[in-house]
Coordinates of C-alpha atoms and ligand atoms in Angstrom, one line a residue:
M943 CA 62.9 -0.1 61.0
N944 CA 63.2 -2.1 57.7
D945 CA 65.8 -0.7 55.3
H946 CA 63.7 0.6 52.5
K947 CA 61.7 3.8 52.7
K948 CA 58.1 3.1 53.6
R949 CA 55.5 4.5 51.2
V950 CA 52.1 5.4 52.4
V951 CA 49.2 6.3 50.1
I952 CA 46.2 8.0 51.8
L953 CA 43.1 7.7 49.6
G954 CA 40.8 10.7 50.3
G955 CA 41.1 14.4 51.2
G956 CA 38.3 14.9 53.6
T957 CA 38.9 15.8 57.2
A958 CA 39.8 12.1 58.0
G959 CA 42.5 12.0 55.2
W960 CA 44.1 15.3 56.3
I961 CA 44.1 14.5 60.0
T962 CA 45.8 11.2 59.1
A963 CA 48.3 12.9 56.9
N964 CA 49.3 15.4 59.6
L965 CA 49.6 12.8 62.4
M966 CA 51.7 10.4 60.3
A967 CA 53.9 13.2 59.0
T968 CA 54.4 14.5 62.5
H969 CA 55.0 11.2 64.3
W970 CA 57.1 9.7 61.5
K971 CA 59.1 12.9 60.8
D972 CA 62.7 11.9 60.0
K973 CA 61.8 8.2 59.9
G974 CA 62.0 7.9 56.2
F975 CA 58.3 7.7 55.3
D976 CA 57.1 8.9 52.0
I977 CA 53.4 10.0 52.3
T978 CA 51.1 10.8 49.4
L979 CA 47.5 11.9 49.7
V980 CA 45.3 11.2 46.7
E981 CA 42.0 13.0 46.2
S982 CA 39.5 12.8 43.4
P983 CA 38.8 16.1 41.6
D984 CA 35.3 14.8 40.9
I985 CA 34.2 13.2 44.2
G986 CA 33.5 15.8 46.8
I987 CA 34.0 15.6 50.6
I988 CA 30.9 15.1 52.8
G989 CA 31.2 18.7 54.0
V990 CA 29.5 18.3 57.4
G991 CA 31.0 17.5 60.7
E992 CA 31.4 20.9 62.4
G993 CA 31.6 20.0 66.1
S994 CA 34.3 18.3 68.0
T995 CA 35.1 16.8 71.4
P996 CA 38.0 18.0 73.6
P997 CA 40.8 15.8 72.0
L998 CA 40.8 17.9 68.9
K999 CA 42.8 20.5 70.9
G1000 CA 45.4 17.7 71.6
F1001 CA 45.6 17.0 67.9
M1002 CA 46.3 20.7 67.1
D1003 CA 49.0 20.7 69.9
V1004 CA 50.6 17.5 68.5
I1005 CA 50.8 18.9 65.0
G1006 CA 52.1 22.3 66.3
V1007 CA 49.2 24.6 65.4
K1008 CA 48.0 27.4 67.6
E1009 CA 44.4 28.4 68.1
S1010 CA 45.2 31.9 66.7
E1011 CA 46.5 30.2 63.5
W1012 CA 43.6 27.9 62.7
M1013 CA 40.5 29.2 64.5
P1014 CA 40.0 32.5 62.7
E1015 CA 40.7 30.9 59.4
C1016 CA 38.0 28.2 60.0
N1017 CA 35.5 30.6 61.5
A1018 CA 35.8 28.4 64.6
T1019 CA 34.2 28.9 68.0
Y1020 CA 34.6 27.2 71.4
K1021 CA 32.4 24.4 72.7
V1022 CA 32.1 23.3 76.3
G1023 CA 29.2 20.9 75.9
I1024 CA 26.0 20.0 74.2
T1025 CA 22.6 21.3 75.3
F1026 CA 19.9 18.7 74.8
K1027 CA 16.4 20.2 74.4
D1028 CA 13.0 18.3 74.3
W1029 CA 14.5 14.9 74.4
S1030 CA 12.5 14.2 77.6
T1031 CA 9.0 15.2 78.5
K1032 CA 9.5 14.8 82.2
P1033 CA 8.7 18.0 84.1
G1034 CA 11.9 19.8 85.1
F1035 CA 14.0 17.7 82.8
T1036 CA 13.1 18.9 79.3
E1037 CA 16.6 20.4 78.9
Y1038 CA 20.1 19.6 80.2
V1039 CA 23.7 20.1 79.3
H1040 CA 26.2 17.3 78.7
P1041 CA 29.2 19.2 79.9
F1042 CA 32.9 18.8 79.0
L1043 CA 34.5 18.5 82.4
A1044 CA 36.6 21.2 84.1
Q1045 CA 39.1 20.7 86.9
P1046 CA 37.0 22.7 89.4
D1047 CA 34.2 20.2 88.9
Q1048 CA 36.0 17.9 91.2
F1049 CA 34.7 20.0 94.0
T1050 CA 31.1 19.9 92.9
A1051 CA 30.8 16.4 91.3
P1052 CA 30.6 14.6 94.6
A1053 CA 27.5 16.6 95.4
F1054 CA 26.0 15.6 92.0
F1055 CA 26.7 11.9 92.6
H1056 CA 25.4 12.0 96.2
N1057 CA 22.2 13.9 95.4
S1058 CA 21.4 12.0 92.2
F1059 CA 22.0 8.6 93.8
L1060 CA 19.7 9.4 96.8
R1061 CA 17.1 10.9 94.5
R1062 CA 17.0 7.6 92.6
K1063 CA 16.4 6.0 96.0
G1064 CA 13.4 8.3 96.5
V1065 CA 14.9 11.3 98.4
D1066 CA 13.8 14.7 97.3
L1067 CA 17.2 16.3 96.5
E1068 CA 18.3 18.5 93.6
G1069 CA 19.4 16.0 91.0
H1070 CA 19.5 17.9 87.7
P1071 CA 23.0 17.9 86.3
D1072 CA 22.8 21.6 85.2
H1073 CA 23.3 22.7 88.8
F1074 CA 26.7 21.1 89.3
F1075 CA 29.1 21.8 86.4
L1076 CA 31.1 24.8 85.4
A1077 CA 30.5 24.3 81.7
T1078 CA 26.8 24.8 82.1
E1079 CA 27.4 28.2 83.8
M1080 CA 29.8 29.1 81.0
I1081 CA 27.1 28.4 78.4
R1082 CA 24.6 30.4 80.5
Q1083 CA 26.9 33.4 80.6
K1084 CA 28.3 32.9 77.1
L1085 CA 31.9 32.6 78.3
A1086 CA 35.0 31.3 76.5
P1087 CA 36.8 28.3 78.2
V1088 CA 40.3 29.8 78.1
T1089 CA 41.8 30.1 81.5
P1090 CA 43.8 33.2 82.6
E1091 CA 47.2 32.5 84.2
N1092 CA 45.9 33.3 87.7
F1093 CA 43.2 30.5 87.5
P1094 CA 45.4 27.5 87.0
F1095 CA 42.8 24.8 86.3
E1096 CA 42.3 22.7 83.2
I1097 CA 39.1 23.2 81.4
A1098 CA 38.3 20.6 78.7
Y1099 CA 36.8 22.1 75.6
G1100 CA 36.2 21.3 72.0
Y1101 CA 35.4 23.5 68.9
H1102 CA 32.9 24.3 66.2
F1103 CA 34.4 25.0 62.8
D1104 CA 33.7 25.1 59.0
S1105 CA 34.7 21.6 58.0
G1106 CA 35.6 22.6 54.4
L1107 CA 37.9 25.4 55.6
L1108 CA 39.5 23.1 58.2
G1109 CA 40.3 20.5 55.5
K1110 CA 42.0 23.2 53.4
F1111 CA 43.9 24.5 56.4
L1112 CA 45.1 21.0 57.4
A1113 CA 46.1 20.3 53.8
R1114 CA 48.5 23.3 53.9
V1115 CA 50.0 22.2 57.2
A1116 CA 50.5 18.6 55.9
E1117 CA 52.1 19.8 52.7
K1118 CA 54.5 21.9 54.8
K1119 CA 55.4 18.7 56.7
G1120 CA 56.3 17.0 53.4
V1121 CA 53.1 15.2 52.5
K1122 CA 52.6 15.0 48.7
Y1123 CA 49.3 15.7 47.1
K1124 CA 47.9 14.1 44.0
S1125 CA 44.6 15.0 42.4
A1126 CA 43.4 11.8 40.8
T1127 CA 40.4 9.4 40.9
V1128 CA 41.2 5.8 41.9
T1129 CA 39.2 3.5 39.6
D1130 CA 40.8 0.1 40.4
V1131 CA 42.4 -1.6 43.3
L1132 CA 44.6 -4.6 42.5
L1133 CA 45.3 -7.3 45.1
D1134 CA 48.4 -9.5 45.3
T1135 CA 48.2 -13.3 45.8
Q1136 CA 48.2 -12.9 49.6
G1137 CA 45.2 -10.6 49.4
N1138 CA 47.1 -7.5 50.2
I1139 CA 46.6 -4.3 48.2
D1140 CA 49.2 -4.4 45.4
C1141 CA 48.5 -1.1 43.7
L1142 CA 45.8 1.5 42.9
K1143 CA 45.0 2.5 39.3
T1144 CA 43.8 6.0 38.6
A1145 CA 41.5 7.4 35.9
E1146 CA 44.4 9.5 34.8
G1147 CA 46.4 6.4 33.9
E1148 CA 48.7 6.3 36.9
T1149 CA 49.7 3.3 39.1
L1150 CA 50.2 4.1 42.8
K1151 CA 52.1 1.6 44.8
A1152 CA 52.7 1.7 48.6
D1153 CA 53.6 -0.4 51.6
L1154 CA 50.6 0.9 53.5
Y1155 CA 47.3 2.2 52.2
V1156 CA 45.0 4.4 54.2
D1157 CA 41.3 4.3 53.2
S1158 CA 39.8 7.7 53.9
S1159 CA 37.5 7.5 50.9
G1160 CA 34.3 8.3 53.0
F1161 CA 31.2 6.1 53.1
R1162 CA 32.2 4.2 50.0
G1163 CA 35.1 2.5 51.8
Q1164 CA 36.7 1.9 48.4
L1165 CA 39.7 -0.1 49.8
I1166 CA 38.5 -1.6 53.1
Q1167 CA 35.0 -2.5 52.1
Q1168 CA 34.9 -2.8 48.4
A1169 CA 38.4 -4.2 47.6
L1170 CA 39.3 -6.1 50.8
K1171 CA 35.7 -7.0 51.5
V1172 CA 35.9 -6.5 55.2
P1173 CA 32.4 -7.0 56.5
F1174 CA 30.4 -4.0 57.8
Q1175 CA 28.5 -4.4 61.0
S1176 CA 25.4 -2.3 60.8
C1177 CA 23.8 -0.9 64.0
A1178 CA 20.7 0.3 62.2
E1179 CA 18.6 -1.9 64.4
S1180 CA 19.4 0.3 67.4
L1181 CA 20.1 3.6 65.7
F1182 CA 17.3 4.4 63.2
N1183 CA 18.6 7.6 61.7
D1184 CA 20.0 7.4 58.2
S1185 CA 19.3 10.8 56.6
A1186 CA 20.0 14.5 57.2
V1187 CA 19.0 17.8 55.8
V1188 CA 21.4 20.7 56.3
F1189 CA 21.5 24.4 55.9
A1190 CA 23.1 27.5 57.3
T1191 CA 21.4 30.5 58.9
E1192 CA 22.6 33.9 59.9
Q1193 CA 24.6 34.3 63.0
E1194 CA 23.1 36.1 66.0
E1195 CA 24.8 39.0 67.8
S1196 CA 26.2 36.8 70.5
Y1197 CA 26.4 33.0 70.9
A1198 CA 27.2 30.6 73.7
P1199 CA 30.0 28.0 73.4
H1200 CA 27.7 25.0 72.9
T1201 CA 26.0 22.8 70.3
I1202 CA 22.2 22.7 70.7
S1203 CA 20.6 19.4 70.0
T1204 CA 16.8 19.7 69.8
A1205 CA 14.6 16.6 69.5
L1206 CA 12.0 16.9 66.7
K1207 CA 9.3 14.5 65.7
Y1208 CA 11.5 12.0 63.7
G1209 CA 15.0 12.7 65.0
W1210 CA 16.9 15.7 66.2
A1211 CA 18.3 19.0 64.9
W1212 CA 21.7 20.5 65.6
K1213 CA 22.6 24.1 65.8
I1214 CA 26.3 24.9 65.7
P1215 CA 27.5 28.5 66.1
L1216 CA 30.4 29.6 63.8
T1217 CA 31.7 33.1 63.8
N1218 CA 30.0 33.9 60.5
R1219 CA 26.9 31.7 60.5
N1220 CA 25.0 28.9 62.3
G1221 CA 25.3 25.4 60.9
N1222 CA 22.0 23.6 61.2
G1223 CA 21.0 20.0 60.4
Y1224 CA 18.1 17.7 61.0
V1225 CA 19.1 14.0 61.4
Y1226 CA 16.1 11.7 60.9
S1227 CA 15.0 8.2 60.0
S1228 CA 13.7 7.7 56.5
R1229 CA 11.8 4.6 57.8
F1230 CA 9.5 7.0 59.6
V1231 CA 9.3 10.2 57.5
D1232 CA 10.0 11.1 53.9
D1233 CA 12.6 13.7 52.9
D1234 CA 10.2 16.4 51.9
K1235 CA 8.2 16.2 55.1
A1236 CA 11.4 16.2 57.2
E1237 CA 12.6 19.3 55.5
T1238 CA 9.3 21.0 56.0
E1239 CA 9.4 20.2 59.7
F1240 CA 12.9 21.4 60.0
R1241 CA 12.2 24.7 58.2
Q1242 CA 9.3 25.2 60.5
H1243 CA 11.5 24.5 63.5
L1244 CA 13.9 27.2 62.3
G1245 CA 11.1 29.7 61.3
L1246 CA 12.2 29.4 57.7
L1247 CA 9.1 27.9 56.1
D1248 CA 8.8 30.7 53.5
S1249 CA 12.6 31.2 53.0
D1250 CA 14.3 30.0 49.8
V1251 CA 17.6 29.2 51.6
E1252 CA 18.9 26.1 49.9
A1253 CA 19.0 22.8 51.8
R1254 CA 21.4 19.9 51.2
R1255 CA 20.2 16.4 51.8
L1256 CA 22.5 13.5 52.9
K1257 CA 22.2 9.8 53.4
F1258 CA 24.4 7.8 55.8
K1259 CA 24.8 4.4 57.2
V1260 CA 25.6 3.6 60.8
G1261 CA 27.9 0.9 62.0
R1262 CA 31.5 -0.1 61.7
V1263 CA 33.8 -2.4 59.8
E1264 CA 34.9 -5.6 61.5
Q1265 CA 38.5 -4.8 61.2
H1266 CA 39.9 -1.2 60.9
W1267 CA 43.3 -2.5 60.0
A1268 CA 43.1 -5.4 57.5
K1269 CA 46.0 -6.7 55.4
N1270 CA 48.1 -3.6 54.5
C1271 CA 45.2 -1.2 54.8
L1272 CA 44.1 1.1 57.6
A1273 CA 40.6 2.5 57.4
V1274 CA 40.1 5.9 58.9
G1275 CA 37.0 8.1 59.0
L1276 CA 33.6 7.3 57.4
S1277 CA 35.1 4.4 55.6
Q1278 CA 35.7 2.6 58.9
G1279 CA 32.3 3.5 60.3
F1280 CA 30.0 6.1 61.7
I1281 CA 27.8 6.2 64.8
E1282 CA 25.6 9.1 63.9
P1283 CA 26.6 12.6 64.8
L1284 CA 24.7 13.1 68.1
E1285 CA 27.8 13.5 70.3
A1286 CA 30.1 14.7 67.5
T1287 CA 32.5 11.8 68.1
A1288 CA 33.6 11.0 64.5
L1289 CA 36.8 13.2 64.3
D1290 CA 37.9 12.0 67.7
M1291 CA 37.6 8.4 66.4
V1292 CA 39.8 9.4 63.4
Q1293 CA 42.4 10.9 65.7
E1294 CA 42.3 7.9 68.1
T1295 CA 42.5 5.4 65.2
V1296 CA 45.5 7.0 63.6
T1297 CA 47.3 7.6 66.9
R1298 CA 46.8 4.1 68.1
F1299 CA 47.8 2.7 64.7
I1300 CA 51.0 4.6 64.7
E1301 CA 51.7 3.3 68.2
A1302 CA 50.9 -0.4 67.2
Y1303 CA 52.9 -0.2 64.0
N1304 CA 55.9 1.3 65.7
N1305 CA 55.8 -1.2 68.5
G1306 CA 55.6 -4.1 66.1
N1307 CA 58.7 -2.7 64.3
Y1308 CA 56.5 -1.7 61.3
T1309 CA 54.8 -5.1 61.0
D1310 CA 51.2 -6.2 61.8
K1311 CA 52.2 -7.9 65.1
Y1312 CA 49.8 -5.8 67.2
R1313 CA 47.0 -5.7 64.6
K1314 CA 44.5 -7.7 66.6
E1315 CA 45.0 -5.7 69.8
F1316 CA 44.6 -2.5 67.7
N1317 CA 41.4 -3.7 66.0
D1318 CA 39.9 -4.8 69.3
R1319 CA 40.7 -1.5 70.9
I1320 CA 39.2 0.6 68.2
S1321 CA 36.1 -1.6 67.8
G1322 CA 35.6 -1.4 71.6
R1323 CA 35.7 2.4 71.4
F1324 CA 33.1 2.4 68.6
D1325 CA 30.8 0.1 70.5
A1326 CA 31.1 2.2 73.7
V1327 CA 30.1 5.3 71.7
R1328 CA 27.3 3.4 70.1
D1329 CA 25.9 2.3 73.5
Y1330 CA 26.0 5.9 74.9
I1331 CA 24.2 7.3 71.8
V1332 CA 21.6 4.5 71.7
C1333 CA 20.9 5.2 75.4
H1334 CA 19.8 8.7 74.5
Y1335 CA 17.0 7.2 72.3
R1336 CA 16.1 4.2 74.5
I1337 CA 15.4 6.2 77.6
T1338 CA 13.2 8.8 75.9
S1339 CA 9.9 9.6 77.4
R1340 CA 8.6 11.1 74.1
S1341 CA 5.7 9.3 72.5
D1342 CA 4.5 11.9 69.9
S1343 CA 5.4 9.8 66.8
D1344 CA 5.9 6.2 65.8
Y1345 CA 9.6 7.1 65.7
W1346 CA 9.9 7.9 69.4
I1347 CA 7.6 5.1 70.4
A1348 CA 9.8 2.6 68.4
N1349 CA 12.9 4.1 70.0
G1350 CA 11.6 4.0 73.5
S1351 CA 10.5 0.4 73.3
N1352 CA 13.4 -0.9 71.2
E1353 CA 14.6 -4.3 72.5
K1354 CA 17.4 -4.5 70.0
I1355 CA 20.0 -2.9 72.2
S1356 CA 23.4 -4.4 73.1
P1357 CA 23.7 -6.7 76.2
S1358 CA 26.2 -4.1 77.6
L1359 CA 23.7 -1.2 77.4
R1360 CA 21.0 -3.5 78.8
A1361 CA 23.2 -4.3 81.8
I1362 CA 23.8 -0.5 82.5
L1363 CA 20.1 0.3 82.3
M1364 CA 19.1 -2.6 84.5
S1365 CA 21.7 -1.5 87.1
W1366 CA 20.4 2.0 87.0
M1367 CA 16.7 1.0 87.3
A1368 CA 17.7 -1.2 90.2
G1369 CA 19.0 1.9 92.0
K1370 CA 22.6 0.7 91.9
N1371 CA 25.8 2.7 91.5
I1372 CA 26.6 2.1 87.8
T1373 CA 30.4 2.7 88.1
D1374 CA 31.4 -0.9 88.4
E1375 CA 29.0 -2.0 85.7
L1376 CA 30.5 0.6 83.3
L1377 CA 33.9 -0.8 84.1
D1378 CA 32.7 -4.4 83.6
Q1379 CA 31.0 -3.6 80.3
K1380 CA 34.1 -1.6 79.2
L1381 CA 31.7 1.3 78.5
D1382 CA 33.8 4.0 80.3
V1383 CA 36.5 3.8 77.6
Y1384 CA 34.9 6.8 75.8
F1385 CA 32.3 8.5 77.9
P1386 CA 33.2 8.6 81.6
N1387 CA 31.0 7.7 84.5
V1388 CA 30.0 11.4 85.0
S1389 CA 28.8 11.6 81.3
W1390 CA 26.6 8.5 81.8
N1391 CA 25.2 10.0 85.0
C1392 CA 24.5 13.3 83.3
L1393 CA 22.7 11.5 80.4
L1394 CA 20.4 9.5 82.7
T1395 CA 19.7 12.2 85.3
G1396 CA 19.5 15.0 82.7
K1397 CA 16.6 13.1 81.0
G1398 CA 15.0 12.7 84.4
I1399 CA 15.3 8.9 84.9
Y1400 CA 14.2 9.2 88.5
P1401 CA 11.2 8.2 90.5
P1402 CA 8.2 10.6 89.9
Q1403 CA 8.3 13.7 92.0
E1404 CA 5.2 12.7 93.9
Q1405 CA 6.9 9.6 95.2
L1406 CA 9.9 11.5 96.6
R1407 CA 10.2 12.1 100.4
P1408 CA 12.2 14.8 102.2
G1409 CA 15.8 13.9 103.1
N1410 CA 17.3 14.1 106.6
E1411 CA 20.3 16.2 107.5
L1412 CA 22.8 13.7 106.3
A1413 CA 21.0 13.4 102.9
N1414 CA 21.1 17.2 102.7
K1415 CA 24.8 17.5 103.4
Y1416 CA 25.5 19.6 100.3
K1417 CA 24.0 23.1 100.3
M1418 CA 23.0 24.0 96.8
E1419 CA 23.6 27.7 97.4
D1420 CA 27.2 26.9 98.3
I1421 CA 27.6 25.0 95.0
H1422 CA 26.0 27.8 93.0
E1423 CA 28.2 30.3 94.6
F1424 CA 31.4 28.3 94.0
I1425 CA 30.5 27.9 90.3
R1426 CA 29.6 31.6 90.0
R1427 CA 32.9 32.7 91.4
C1428 CA 34.9 30.3 89.2
A1429 CA 33.1 31.7 86.2
L1430 CA 34.3 35.2 87.1
N1431 CA 37.7 34.2 85.6
F1432 CA 36.6 33.9 82.0
K1433 CA 36.2 36.4 79.2
S1434 CA 33.1 36.5 77.1
H1435 CA 33.0 34.1 74.2
Q1436 CA 33.0 36.9 71.6
E1437 CA 35.8 38.8 73.3
Q1438 CA 38.1 35.8 73.4
L1439 CA 37.4 35.0 69.7
Q1440 CA 38.2 38.6 68.9
L1441 CA 41.5 38.3 70.7
L1442 CA 42.5 35.4 68.4
R1443 CA 42.2 37.6 65.4
Q1444 CA 44.6 40.3 66.7
Ligands
LIG1748 C1 25.0 14.4 59.0 C2 26.4 14.3 59.5 C3 26.8 15.1 60.6 C4 28.1 15.0 61.1 N1 28.5 15.7 62.2 C5 29.7 15.5 62.7 C6 30.1 16.3 63.8 O1 29.4 17.2 64.3 N2 31.3 16.0 64.3 C7 32.2 15.1 63.8 O2 33.3 14.8 64.4 N3 31.8 14.4 62.8 C8 30.6 14.6 62.2 N4 30.2 13.9 61.1 C9 31.2 13.0 60.5 C10 32.2 13.8 59.7 O3 31.5 14.5 58.7 C11 33.3 12.9 59.0 O4 33.8 12.0 60.0 C12 34.4 13.7 58.5 O5 33.9 14.7 57.7 C13 35.4 12.9 57.8 O6 34.9 12.4 56.6 P1 35.8 11.5 55.7 O7 37.1 12.3 55.4 O8 35.9 10.2 56.2 O9 35.0 11.4 54.3 P2 34.7 12.5 53.1 O10 34.6 13.9 53.6 O11 33.5 11.9 52.4 O12 35.9 12.5 52.2 C14 36.2 11.4 51.3 C15 37.3 11.8 50.4 O13 37.7 10.6 49.6 C16 37.9 11.0 48.3 N5 37.6 9.9 47.4 C17 36.6 9.0 47.5 N6 36.7 8.1 46.5 C18 37.8 8.4 45.8 C19 38.4 7.8 44.7 N7 37.9 6.7 44.1 N8 39.5 8.4 44.2 C20 40.1 9.5 44.8 N9 39.5 10.0 45.9 C21 38.4 9.5 46.4 C22 36.9 12.2 48.0 O14 37.3 13.0 47.0 C23 37.1 12.9 49.4 O15 38.2 13.8 49.4 C24 29.0 14.0 60.5 C25 28.5 13.2 59.5 C26 27.3 13.3 59.0 C27 26.8 12.4 57.8

């Protein structure tokens, strides 16, 4: 490492800023880094983002935080998948679960692939993904995904949490790791003659200088987009949603470990169970519906038309910056991009960006030697997530509004997604195509197959023919029995959450 102490300034104290601070402070512990996080007392955090994917567990492990320490404090619950409702009108396929995978699934997944492949070829076999994965059964029975010692299998799971409380919790952990905190609003960003960031000026009259600047300033992208002028590649042509209306509702007596995503007329609504409330939001496109009408539809959906519960409205832009690491600045979080919240991938992108950056920066002996590889890798991940999410909309069979008709007939999809869909429609195995298109870097083959089969992208029932003995080689009752018995190993969701509080 170079001789002088490296100074890092992180601009922004949202979840992205605090995840960054924790990862840097952990990985660069004893390496002589001086890390300061600056947060405006006047500009708030976005305050949504309450669902995660499984890697968040890895993040907590890396920074040394136990579930019993953070989950009760953030009203967190477990999540083993997302239930999609009403995205498809196909009989038998109006609902399905996108499961997080569990090790025992390796015994049932071959049956899923076999059956669904032959059903696409016209054989009448059970091809709905909900029959084949342990996560779906855990949702059905409201079980927590924590394995007892005598069931030694890995179960991937994520979480739901209060994002404001999580930010506060992570701030305390980071400060214990030596991260300094400054409450100040950055008003000016000065560049040097090489175009690097030279310093930040604050409204409070301070000058902040660093070797490395992290832009976690949210959608404004104050450093990466405004100061360094890194272009933003919008994906609004393929993802129409740009607005959300959000409010909380009372928690029910018991709740399953899943996010529910229900398609409405101009978008979709999430329901996220926390221990003290449900988080709800309607994500829609302002091109097709105005804010008032969307809020009315959402209230109606929740049975709250006459309630005075206050709603919060948000606007967002979808896409990503062309470079996540430019000059001496790393963009993390909403400043680097956002691919709408359908699969709750944003925090995972934060974690991946920072982890890969640290790796690249270390490997290059704290220089920008591996900047291009890093940028290509992170952009590839964004684009793979984008394609998976666009696919949800493109294959819809809904036609009850201009919004769904426009989505279902949208030709402005990427060549990579087009290749996957053509391969699927031609009845091919899409595994190789996913590899060729580098689309399995985020969502694996099984997720793509759940998405397409779960929405019923099969020949119509009346065209299916009975299968012979070979086609029927997997007995559904054996699969159900195997999953039922695996599920016997888990405690109820509520009971497990209660244990964390003791
Ligand atoms: C509708 C919606 C739903 C979402 N759902 C999910 C989900 O389920 N799962 C998920 O993973 N993600 C989700 N996200 C994304 C998630 O909310 C964000 O990725 C996450 O909250 C991180 O945000 P951030 O820290 O980048 O930005 P913000 O929370 O906006 O924080 C920005 C920070 O920068 C500071 N700041 C800005 N300008 C200045 C300045 N000039 N000087 C000083 N400080 C400044 C602010 O004070 C603030 O602290 C969702 C997003 C939206 C819009």
